[in-house]
Coordinates of N, CA, C and O in Angstrom, one line a residue:
M1 N -1.8 7.2 -11.2 CA -1.2 7.1 -9.8 C -0.1 8.0 -9.7 O 0.7 8.2 -10.7
S2 N -0.1 8.7 -8.6 CA 1.0 9.6 -8.4 C 1.4 9.7 -6.9 O 0.7 9.3 -6.1
Y3 N 2.7 10.1 -6.8 CA 3.3 10.1 -5.4 C 2.8 11.3 -4.6 O 2.7 12.4 -5.2
V4 N 2.3 11.0 -3.4 CA 1.9 12.1 -2.6 C 2.8 12.4 -1.5 O 3.3 13.5 -1.3
A5 N 3.2 11.4 -0.7 CA 4.1 11.7 0.5 C 4.6 10.4 1.0 O 4.1 9.4 0.8
S6 N 5.7 10.5 1.6 CA 6.3 9.3 2.3 C 7.2 9.9 3.4 O 7.6 11.0 3.4
G7 N 7.5 9.0 4.3 CA 8.3 9.5 5.4 C 8.5 8.4 6.5 O 8.1 7.2 6.3
T8 N 9.1 8.8 7.6 CA 9.3 7.8 8.7 C 8.8 8.5 10.0 O 8.8 9.7 10.2
I9 N 8.4 7.8 10.9 CA 8.1 8.2 12.2 C 9.3 7.8 13.1 O 9.5 6.6 13.3
S10 N 10.0 8.7 13.6 CA 11.3 8.5 14.4 C 10.9 8.5 15.9 O 10.1 9.3 16.4
M11 N 11.5 7.5 16.6 CA 11.4 7.4 18.0 C 12.7 7.2 18.6 O 13.5 6.4 18.1
P12 N 13.0 7.9 19.6 CA 14.3 7.8 20.3 C 14.5 6.5 20.9 O 13.7 6.0 21.7
G13 N 15.5 5.9 20.5 CA 15.9 4.5 21.0 C 16.1 4.5 22.5 O 16.1 3.4 23.1
T14 N 16.5 5.6 23.1 CA 16.8 5.6 24.5 C 15.6 5.7 25.4 O 15.7 5.4 26.6
K15 N 14.4 5.9 24.8 CA 13.1 5.9 25.6 C 12.6 4.5 25.8 O 12.9 3.6 25.1
P16 N 11.9 4.4 26.8 CA 11.2 3.0 27.2 C 10.4 2.6 26.1 O 9.7 3.4 25.3
L17 N 10.2 1.3 25.9 CA 9.4 0.7 24.8 C 8.1 1.2 24.8 O 7.5 1.5 23.8
A18 N 7.4 1.3 26.0 CA 6.0 1.7 26.0 C 5.9 3.1 25.4 O 4.8 3.4 24.7
L19 N 6.7 4.0 25.7 CA 6.7 5.4 25.2 C 6.9 5.3 23.6 O 6.3 6.1 23.0
R20 N 7.9 4.6 23.2 CA 8.1 4.5 21.7 C 6.9 4.0 21.0 O 6.6 4.5 19.9
L21 N 6.3 3.0 21.5 CA 5.0 2.4 21.0 C 3.9 3.4 20.9 O 3.1 3.7 19.9
K22 N 3.9 4.2 22.0 CA 2.8 5.3 22.1 C 3.1 6.4 21.0 O 2.2 6.8 20.3
L23 N 4.4 6.7 20.9 CA 4.8 7.7 19.8 C 4.5 7.3 18.4 O 4.0 7.9 17.6
L24 N 4.8 6.0 18.2 CA 4.5 5.3 16.9 C 2.9 5.3 16.7 O 2.5 5.7 15.6
Y25 N 2.1 5.0 17.6 CA 0.7 5.0 17.5 C 0.2 6.4 17.1 O -0.6 6.7 16.3
E26 N 0.6 7.4 17.9 CA 0.3 8.8 17.7 C 0.6 9.3 16.3 O -0.2 9.9 15.7
G27 N 1.8 8.9 15.9 CA 2.3 9.3 14.5 C 1.5 8.7 13.4 O 1.1 9.3 12.5
L28 N 1.1 7.4 13.6 CA 0.3 6.8 12.6 C -1.2 7.3 12.6 O -1.7 7.4 11.5
C29 N -1.7 7.6 13.8 CA -3.0 8.2 13.8 C -3.0 9.5 13.0 O -4.0 9.9 12.3
E30 N -1.9 10.4 13.2 CA -1.8 11.6 12.5 C -1.8 11.4 11.0 O -2.5 12.1 10.2
V31 N -1.1 10.4 10.5 CA -1.0 10.0 9.0 C -2.4 9.6 8.6 O -2.8 10.0 7.5
M32 N -3.2 8.8 9.3 CA -4.5 8.4 9.0 C -5.4 9.6 8.9 O -6.1 9.7 7.9
E33 N -5.3 10.5 9.8 CA -6.2 11.7 9.8 C -5.9 12.6 8.6 O -6.8 13.1 8.0
R34 N -4.6 12.7 8.3 CA -4.2 13.6 7.3 C -4.5 13.2 5.9 O -5.0 13.8 5.0
F35 N -4.2 11.8 5.6 CA -4.4 11.3 4.3 C -5.6 10.5 4.0 O -5.9 10.1 3.0
L36 N -6.4 10.1 5.1 CA -7.6 9.3 5.0 C -7.5 8.1 4.0 O -8.2 8.1 3.0
P37 N -6.6 7.2 4.3 CA -6.4 6.1 3.3 C -7.6 5.2 3.4 O -8.3 5.0 4.3
D38 N -7.9 4.6 2.1 CA -8.9 3.6 2.0 C -8.5 2.2 2.6 O -9.3 1.4 3.0
E39 N -7.2 1.9 2.5 CA -6.6 0.7 2.9 C -5.2 0.9 3.4 O -4.6 1.9 3.0
A40 N -4.7 0.0 4.2 CA -3.3 0.0 4.7 C -2.7 -1.3 4.3 O -3.4 -2.3 4.2
V41 N -1.4 -1.2 3.9 CA -0.7 -2.3 3.5 C 0.6 -2.6 4.4 O 1.3 -1.6 4.6
V42 N 0.7 -3.8 4.8 CA 1.9 -4.1 5.6 C 2.5 -5.4 5.2 O 2.0 -6.2 4.5
E43 N 3.8 -5.4 5.5 CA 4.6 -6.6 5.1 C 4.3 -7.8 6.0 O 4.1 -7.5 7.3
K44 N 4.1 -8.9 5.5 CA 3.8 -10.1 6.3 C 5.0 -10.5 7.2 O 6.1 -10.1 6.9
V45 N 4.7 -11.0 8.3 CA 5.8 -11.4 9.3 C 6.7 -12.2 8.6 O 6.4 -13.2 7.9
F46 N 8.0 -12.0 8.9 CA 9.1 -12.8 8.5 C 9.8 -13.2 9.7 O 9.7 -12.7 10.7
F47 N 10.7 -14.3 9.6 CA 11.5 -14.7 10.7 C 12.7 -13.9 10.9 O 13.6 -13.9 10.0
A48 N 12.8 -13.2 12.0 CA 13.9 -12.4 12.3 C 15.1 -13.2 12.7 O 15.0 -14.3 13.1
R49 N 16.3 -12.6 12.6 CA 17.5 -13.3 12.9 C 17.6 -13.7 14.4 O 18.3 -14.6 14.7
N50 N 17.1 -12.8 15.2 CA 17.2 -13.0 16.7 C 15.9 -12.7 17.4 O 15.0 -11.9 16.8
V51 N 15.8 -13.2 18.6 CA 14.5 -13.1 19.3 C 14.2 -11.6 19.6 O 13.0 -11.2 19.5
A52 N 15.2 -10.8 20.0 CA 14.9 -9.4 20.3 C 14.4 -8.6 19.1 O 13.4 -7.9 19.3
S53 N 14.9 -8.8 17.9 CA 14.4 -8.2 16.7 C 13.0 -8.7 16.5 O 12.2 -7.8 16.1
A54 N 12.7 -9.9 16.5 CA 11.4 -10.5 16.3 C 10.4 -9.7 17.4 O 9.3 -9.4 16.8
L55 N 10.7 -9.6 18.6 CA 9.8 -9.1 19.5 C 9.6 -7.6 19.2 O 8.5 -7.1 19.2
S56 N 10.7 -6.8 18.9 CA 10.5 -5.4 18.6 C 9.6 -5.3 17.3 O 8.7 -4.4 17.3
L57 N 9.9 -6.1 16.4 CA 9.1 -6.0 15.1 C 7.6 -6.4 15.4 O 6.7 -5.6 14.9
G58 N 7.4 -7.3 16.2 CA 6.0 -7.7 16.6 C 5.2 -6.6 17.3 O 4.1 -6.3 17.1
H59 N 6.0 -5.9 18.3 CA 5.4 -4.8 18.9 C 4.9 -3.8 18.0 O 3.8 -3.3 18.1
A60 N 5.9 -3.3 17.3 CA 5.6 -2.2 16.3 C 4.6 -2.6 15.2 O 3.6 -1.8 14.9
R61 N 4.5 -3.9 14.8 CA 3.5 -4.3 13.9 C 2.1 -4.3 14.5 O 1.1 -4.0 13.9
G62 N 2.1 -4.7 15.8 CA 0.8 -4.6 16.5 C 0.3 -3.3 16.6 O -0.9 -3.0 16.4
V63 N 1.1 -2.3 16.8 CA 0.7 -0.9 16.9 C 0.2 -0.4 15.4 O -0.8 0.3 15.4
V64 N 0.8 -0.9 14.4 CA 0.4 -0.5 13.0 C -1.0 -1.0 12.8 O -1.9 -0.4 12.3
L65 N -1.2 -2.4 13.1 CA -2.5 -3.0 12.9 C -3.6 -2.3 13.7 O -4.7 -2.1 13.3
L66 N -3.2 -2.0 15.0 CA -4.2 -1.4 15.9 C -4.5 0.0 15.4 O -5.8 0.3 15.3
S67 N -3.5 0.8 15.0 CA -4.0 2.1 14.5 C -4.8 2.2 13.2 O -5.8 2.9 13.1
A68 N -4.5 1.2 12.3 CA -5.5 1.1 11.2 C -6.9 0.6 11.6 O -7.9 1.1 11.0
S69 N -6.9 -0.4 12.5 CA -8.2 -0.8 12.9 C -9.1 0.2 13.6 O -10.3 0.3 13.4
V70 N -8.4 1.0 14.4 CA -9.1 2.2 15.2 C -9.7 3.1 14.1 O -10.8 3.7 14.4
A71 N -8.9 3.4 13.1 CA -9.3 4.3 12.0 C -10.4 3.6 10.9 O -10.6 4.2 10.0
D72 N -10.8 2.4 11.2 CA -11.6 1.6 10.3 C -11.0 1.5 9.0 O -11.7 1.6 7.9
V73 N -9.6 1.3 8.9 CA -9.0 1.1 7.7 C -8.6 -0.4 7.5 O -7.8 -0.8 8.3
P74 N -9.1 -1.0 6.5 CA -8.7 -2.4 6.2 C -7.2 -2.5 6.1 O -6.6 -1.7 5.4
V75 N -6.7 -3.7 6.5 CA -5.3 -4.0 6.3 C -5.1 -5.2 5.4 O -5.8 -6.2 5.6
V76 N -4.2 -5.0 4.5 CA -3.8 -6.1 3.6 C -2.3 -6.4 3.8 O -1.5 -5.5 4.0
E77 N -2.0 -7.6 3.7 CA -0.5 -8.0 4.0 C 0.1 -8.8 2.7 O -0.6 -9.5 2.0
Y78 N 1.4 -8.4 2.5 CA 2.1 -9.1 1.4 C 3.5 -9.5 1.9 O 4.1 -8.8 2.7
A79 N 4.0 -10.7 1.5 CA 5.3 -11.0 1.7 C 6.3 -10.3 1.0 O 6.0 -9.7 -0.1
A80 N 7.5 -10.2 1.4 CA 8.6 -9.4 0.8 C 8.7 -10.0 -0.7 O 9.0 -9.1 -1.6
L81 N 8.7 -11.3 -0.9 CA 8.9 -11.8 -2.2 C 7.8 -11.3 -3.1 O 8.1 -11.0 -4.2
E82 N 6.6 -11.3 -2.6 CA 5.5 -10.8 -3.5 C 5.7 -9.3 -3.9 O 5.4 -8.9 -5.0
V83 N 6.1 -8.5 -3.0 CA 6.4 -7.1 -3.2 C 7.5 -6.9 -4.2 O 7.3 -6.2 -5.2
K84 N 8.6 -7.6 -4.0 CA 9.7 -7.4 -4.9 C 9.3 -7.9 -6.4 O 9.6 -7.2 -7.3
K85 N 8.5 -9.0 -6.5 CA 8.1 -9.5 -7.8 C 7.2 -8.5 -8.4 O 7.3 -8.1 -9.6
A86 N 6.3 -7.9 -7.7 CA 5.3 -7.0 -8.3 C 5.9 -5.7 -8.7 O 5.6 -5.0 -9.7
V87 N 6.9 -5.2 -8.0 CA 7.6 -4.0 -8.3 C 8.8 -4.1 -9.3 O 8.9 -3.3 -10.2
V88 N 9.6 -5.1 -9.0 CA 10.8 -5.2 -9.9 C 10.6 -6.3 -10.9 O 11.3 -6.3 -12.0
G89 N 9.8 -7.3 -10.7 CA 9.7 -8.4 -11.6 C 10.4 -9.6 -11.1 O 10.4 -10.7 -11.8
Y90 N 11.1 -9.5 -10.0 CA 12.0 -10.6 -9.6 C 11.9 -10.6 -8.0 O 12.1 -9.6 -7.3
G91 N 11.5 -11.7 -7.4 CA 11.2 -11.9 -6.0 C 12.5 -11.9 -5.1 O 12.3 -11.6 -4.0
R92 N 13.6 -11.9 -5.7 CA 14.8 -11.9 -4.9 C 15.6 -10.7 -5.1 O 16.9 -10.6 -5.0
A93 N 14.9 -9.6 -5.6 CA 15.6 -8.3 -6.1 C 16.3 -7.8 -4.7 O 15.7 -7.9 -3.6
E94 N 17.3 -7.1 -4.9 CA 17.9 -6.4 -3.7 C 17.2 -5.1 -3.4 O 16.5 -4.6 -4.3
K95 N 17.3 -4.6 -2.2 CA 16.6 -3.4 -1.7 C 16.8 -2.2 -2.6 O 15.9 -1.5 -2.9
E96 N 18.1 -2.1 -3.0 CA 18.4 -1.0 -3.8 C 17.7 -1.0 -5.2 O 17.3 0.0 -5.7
Q97 N 17.5 -2.2 -5.7 CA 16.8 -2.3 -7.0 C 15.3 -1.9 -6.8 O 14.7 -1.2 -7.6
V98 N 14.8 -2.4 -5.7 CA 13.4 -2.0 -5.4 C 13.2 -0.5 -5.2 O 12.3 0.1 -5.8
S99 N 14.1 0.1 -4.5 CA 14.1 1.5 -4.3 C 14.1 2.3 -5.6 O 13.4 3.2 -5.9
K100 N 15.1 1.9 -6.5 CA 15.2 2.6 -7.8 C 14.0 2.4 -8.7 O 13.6 3.3 -9.4
M101 N 13.4 1.2 -8.6 CA 12.2 1.0 -9.3 C 11.0 1.8 -8.8 O 10.2 2.4 -9.6
V102 N 10.9 1.9 -7.5 CA 9.8 2.7 -6.9 C 10.0 4.2 -7.4 O 9.0 4.9 -7.8
Q103 N 11.3 4.7 -7.3 CA 11.5 6.0 -7.7 C 11.1 6.2 -9.2 O 10.5 7.2 -9.5
A104 N 11.5 5.3 -10.1 CA 11.2 5.4 -11.6 C 9.7 5.3 -11.8 O 9.1 6.1 -12.5
I105 N 9.0 4.3 -11.1 CA 7.5 4.3 -11.4 C 6.8 5.5 -10.9 O 5.9 6.1 -11.5
L106 N 7.2 6.1 -9.8 CA 6.5 7.2 -9.2 C 7.1 8.6 -9.6 O 6.6 9.6 -9.2
G107 N 8.2 8.5 -10.4 CA 8.7 9.8 -10.9 C 9.4 10.5 -9.7 O 9.4 11.8 -9.7
I108 N 10.0 9.9 -8.7 CA 10.6 10.6 -7.6 C 12.1 10.8 -8.0 O 12.8 9.8 -8.2
R109 N 12.5 11.9 -8.0 CA 14.0 12.2 -8.4 C 15.0 12.0 -7.2 O 16.1 11.7 -7.3
E110 N 14.6 12.4 -6.0 CA 15.5 12.4 -4.8 C 15.5 10.9 -4.3 O 14.5 10.2 -4.4
A111 N 16.6 10.6 -3.6 CA 16.8 9.3 -3.0 C 15.7 9.1 -1.9 O 15.4 10.1 -1.2
L112 N 15.3 7.9 -1.8 CA 14.3 7.6 -0.7 C 15.0 7.0 0.5 O 15.9 6.2 0.3
A113 N 14.5 7.3 1.7 CA 14.9 6.5 2.9 C 14.5 5.0 2.7 O 13.5 4.8 2.1
P114 N 15.3 4.1 3.2 CA 15.0 2.7 3.0 C 13.5 2.3 3.5 O 12.8 1.7 2.8
D115 N 13.0 2.8 4.6 CA 11.8 2.6 5.1 C 10.7 3.1 4.2 O 9.6 2.6 4.0
S116 N 10.9 4.3 3.7 CA 9.9 5.0 2.7 C 9.9 4.1 1.4 O 8.7 3.9 0.9
A117 N 11.0 3.7 0.9 CA 11.0 2.9 -0.3 C 10.2 1.6 -0.1 O 9.4 1.1 -0.9
D118 N 10.4 1.0 1.1 CA 9.7 -0.3 1.5 C 8.2 0.0 1.5 O 7.4 -0.8 1.0
A119 N 7.9 1.1 2.1 CA 6.4 1.4 2.2 C 5.8 1.6 0.9 O 4.7 1.1 0.5
L120 N 6.3 2.4 0.1 CA 5.9 2.7 -1.3 C 5.9 1.4 -2.1 O 5.0 1.3 -2.9
A121 N 6.8 0.6 -2.0 CA 6.8 -0.7 -2.7 C 5.7 -1.5 -2.4 O 5.0 -2.1 -3.2
L122 N 5.3 -1.5 -1.0 CA 4.1 -2.2 -0.6 C 2.9 -1.7 -1.2 O 2.0 -2.4 -1.7
A123 N 2.8 -0.4 -1.3 CA 1.6 0.3 -1.9 C 1.6 -0.1 -3.4 O 0.5 -0.4 -4.0
L124 N 2.7 -0.1 -4.1 CA 2.7 -0.3 -5.5 C 2.3 -1.8 -5.8 O 1.6 -2.1 -6.7
C125 N 2.8 -2.7 -5.0 CA 2.4 -4.1 -5.0 C 0.9 -4.2 -4.9 O 0.3 -4.9 -5.7
H126 N 0.3 -3.6 -4.0 CA -1.1 -3.7 -3.7 C -1.9 -3.2 -4.9 O -2.9 -3.8 -5.4
V127 N -1.5 -2.0 -5.4 CA -2.2 -1.4 -6.5 C -2.0 -2.3 -7.8 O -3.0 -2.5 -8.5
N128 N -0.9 -2.9 -8.0 CA -0.6 -3.7 -9.2 C -1.2 -5.1 -9.1 O -1.3 -5.8 -10.1
T129 N -1.7 -5.6 -7.9 CA -2.3 -7.0 -7.9 C -3.7 -6.9 -7.6 O -4.2 -8.0 -7.3
N130 N -4.4 -5.8 -7.7 CA -5.8 -5.7 -7.4 C -6.6 -5.1 -8.3 O -6.2 -4.2 -9.2
T131 N -7.9 -5.3 -8.3 CA -8.9 -4.6 -9.0 C -9.7 -3.7 -8.1 O -10.0 -4.0 -7.0
Y132 N -10.0 -2.5 -8.7 CA -10.6 -1.5 -7.8 C -12.0 -1.0 -8.3 O -12.3 -1.2 -9.6
L133 N -12.7 -0.4 -7.4 CA -14.0 0.2 -7.8 C -13.7 1.3 -8.8 O -12.8 2.2 -8.5
V134 N -14.4 1.4 -9.9 CA -14.3 2.4 -10.8 C -15.6 3.0 -11.0 O -16.6 2.4 -11.3
E135 N -15.8 4.4 -10.9 CA -17.1 5.0 -11.0 C -17.3 5.7 -12.3 O -16.4 6.4 -12.8
D136 N -18.4 5.5 -12.9 CA -18.8 6.2 -14.2 C -19.9 7.1 -13.8 O -20.7 6.8 -12.9
K137 N -20.0 8.3 -14.5 CA -21.1 9.2 -14.2 C -22.5 8.6 -14.2 O -23.4 8.9 -13.5
N138 N -22.7 7.6 -15.2 CA -24.1 7.1 -15.5 C -24.3 5.8 -14.7 O -25.4 5.4 -14.6
S139 N -23.2 5.2 -14.3 CA -23.5 3.9 -13.6 C -22.2 3.6 -12.7 O -21.2 4.3 -12.6
H140 N -22.3 2.5 -12.0 CA -21.2 2.0 -11.2 C -20.7 0.7 -11.6 O -21.4 -0.3 -11.6
L141 N -19.5 0.7 -11.9 CA -18.8 -0.6 -12.3 C -18.1 -1.1 -11.0 O -17.3 -0.3 -10.5
K142 N -18.4 -2.2 -10.6 CA -18.0 -2.7 -9.2 C -16.8 -3.7 -9.3 O -16.9 -4.5 -10.1
G143 N -15.9 -3.5 -8.4 CA -14.8 -4.4 -8.1 C -14.3 -4.2 -6.8 O -14.6 -3.1 -6.2
T144 N -13.6 -5.1 -6.2 CA -13.1 -4.9 -4.8 C -11.6 -5.2 -4.8 O -11.2 -5.9 -5.6
S145 N -10.9 -4.6 -3.8 CA -9.6 -5.0 -3.6 C -9.5 -6.2 -2.8 O -10.6 -6.7 -2.4
R146 N -8.4 -6.7 -2.6 CA -8.1 -7.9 -1.8 C -8.7 -7.8 -0.4 O -9.1 -8.7 0.2
S147 N -8.8 -6.6 0.1 CA -9.3 -6.4 1.5 C -10.8 -6.2 1.5 O -11.4 -6.2 2.6
G148 N -11.4 -6.0 0.3 CA -12.8 -5.9 0.2 C -13.2 -4.4 0.3 O -14.3 -4.0 0.2
A149 N -12.3 -3.4 0.4 CA -12.5 -2.0 0.5 C -12.6 -1.5 -0.9 O -11.9 -1.9 -1.8
G150 N -13.4 -0.4 -1.2 CA -13.5 0.1 -2.5 C -12.5 1.3 -2.6 O -12.1 1.9 -1.6
N151 N -12.0 1.5 -3.7 CA -11.1 2.6 -4.1 C -11.4 3.2 -5.4 O -12.1 2.6 -6.2
R152 N -10.9 4.4 -5.7 CA -11.1 5.0 -7.0 C -9.8 5.1 -7.7 O -9.3 6.2 -7.9
V153 N -9.2 3.9 -7.9 CA -8.0 3.9 -8.6 C -8.0 2.9 -9.7 O -8.7 1.8 -9.7
I154 N -7.5 3.3 -10.9 CA -7.5 2.3 -12.1 C -6.0 1.9 -12.2 O -5.2 2.7 -12.4
T155 N -5.8 0.5 -12.3 CA -4.4 0.1 -12.5 C -4.3 -0.2 -14.0 O -5.1 -0.4 -14.7
Q156 N -3.0 -0.2 -14.4 CA -2.7 -0.5 -15.7 C -3.2 -2.0 -16.1 O -3.6 -2.2 -17.2
K157 N -3.2 -2.8 -15.1 CA -3.6 -4.2 -15.4 C -5.0 -4.3 -15.7 O -5.4 -5.2 -16.5
N158 N -6.0 -3.4 -15.2 CA -7.3 -3.6 -15.5 C -7.9 -2.4 -16.3 O -9.1 -2.4 -16.5
I159 N -7.1 -1.6 -16.8 CA -7.7 -0.4 -17.5 C -8.4 -0.8 -18.8 O -9.4 -0.3 -19.1
R160 N -7.7 -1.8 -19.5 CA -8.4 -2.3 -20.8 C -9.8 -2.8 -20.5 O -10.7 -2.6 -21.2
K161 N -9.8 -3.6 -19.5 CA -11.1 -4.3 -19.1 C -12.1 -3.2 -18.7 O -13.2 -3.3 -19.1
V162 N -11.7 -2.3 -17.9 CA -12.7 -1.2 -17.6 C -13.1 -0.5 -18.7 O -14.3 -0.1 -18.9
A163 N -12.2 -0.1 -19.6 CA -12.5 0.7 -20.8 C -13.6 -0.1 -21.6 O -14.6 0.6 -22.1
K164 N -13.3 -1.4 -21.7 CA -14.2 -2.2 -22.5 C -15.6 -2.2 -21.9 O -16.6 -2.1 -22.5
M165 N -15.6 -2.4 -20.6 CA -16.9 -2.4 -19.8 C -17.7 -1.1 -20.1 O -18.9 -1.0 -20.3
I166 N -17.1 0.0 -20.0 CA -17.7 1.3 -20.2 C -18.1 1.5 -21.6 O -19.2 1.9 -21.8
T167 N -17.3 1.0 -22.6 CA -17.7 1.1 -24.0 C -19.0 0.2 -24.2 O -19.9 0.6 -24.9
D168 N -18.9 -1.0 -23.7 CA -20.1 -1.9 -23.8 C -21.4 -1.4 -23.3 O -22.4 -1.5 -23.9
R169 N -21.3 -0.7 -22.1 CA -22.5 -0.2 -21.5 C -23.0 1.1 -22.3 O -24.2 1.2 -22.4
A170 N -22.1 1.9 -22.8 CA -22.4 3.0 -23.6 C -23.1 2.5 -24.9 O -24.2 3.0 -25.3
E171 N -22.7 1.5 -25.5 CA -23.2 0.9 -26.7 C -24.7 0.4 -26.5 O -25.5 0.5 -27.2
R172 N -24.8 -0.4 -25.3 CA -26.1 -0.8 -24.9 C -27.1 0.2 -24.7 O -28.2 0.2 -25.1
R173 N -26.7 1.4 -24.2 CA -27.6 2.5 -23.9 C -28.1 3.1 -25.2 O -29.2 3.6 -25.4
E174 N -27.1 3.2 -26.2 CA -27.4 3.8 -27.5 C -28.5 2.9 -28.3 O -29.2 3.4 -29.1
E175 N -28.6 1.6 -28.0 CA -29.5 0.6 -28.7 C -30.8 0.9 -28.3 O -31.8 1.3 -28.3

């Protein structure tokens, strides 16, 4: 697993909501076209402190779900506690701890923007909690992620199992 890119889509807060949502949608579509993701991961809804924040989050979240759906990219959701536990090992970890762990896991030397760290933590959580499709030249070993989409990623969690399956198949062919 290696770090490819991260960033934020900036929208001027002075512009009308409809225009900001359009800019978000267009930015997400560009990301989908450029990186061709197999899956998208978003944070589950949490209860915001005030109604205005909850509405803004809901609008943006709807655009994220829509852009993934239009690109035929399955979406998987995780709660913040799940993400923190998967990345740091503690569900109540501070944002700074999560960011530092993301940097350490992915070998990123420069500081990450908080939104980038959150997005990468979601991706790491997803990779660390799922089994993925693994392809062998002679056969196909199948597994699926939580969303049902196939990937070509081997996680530390399942590498021993996959290696044993490949070894077992090779031994059966030799017999």
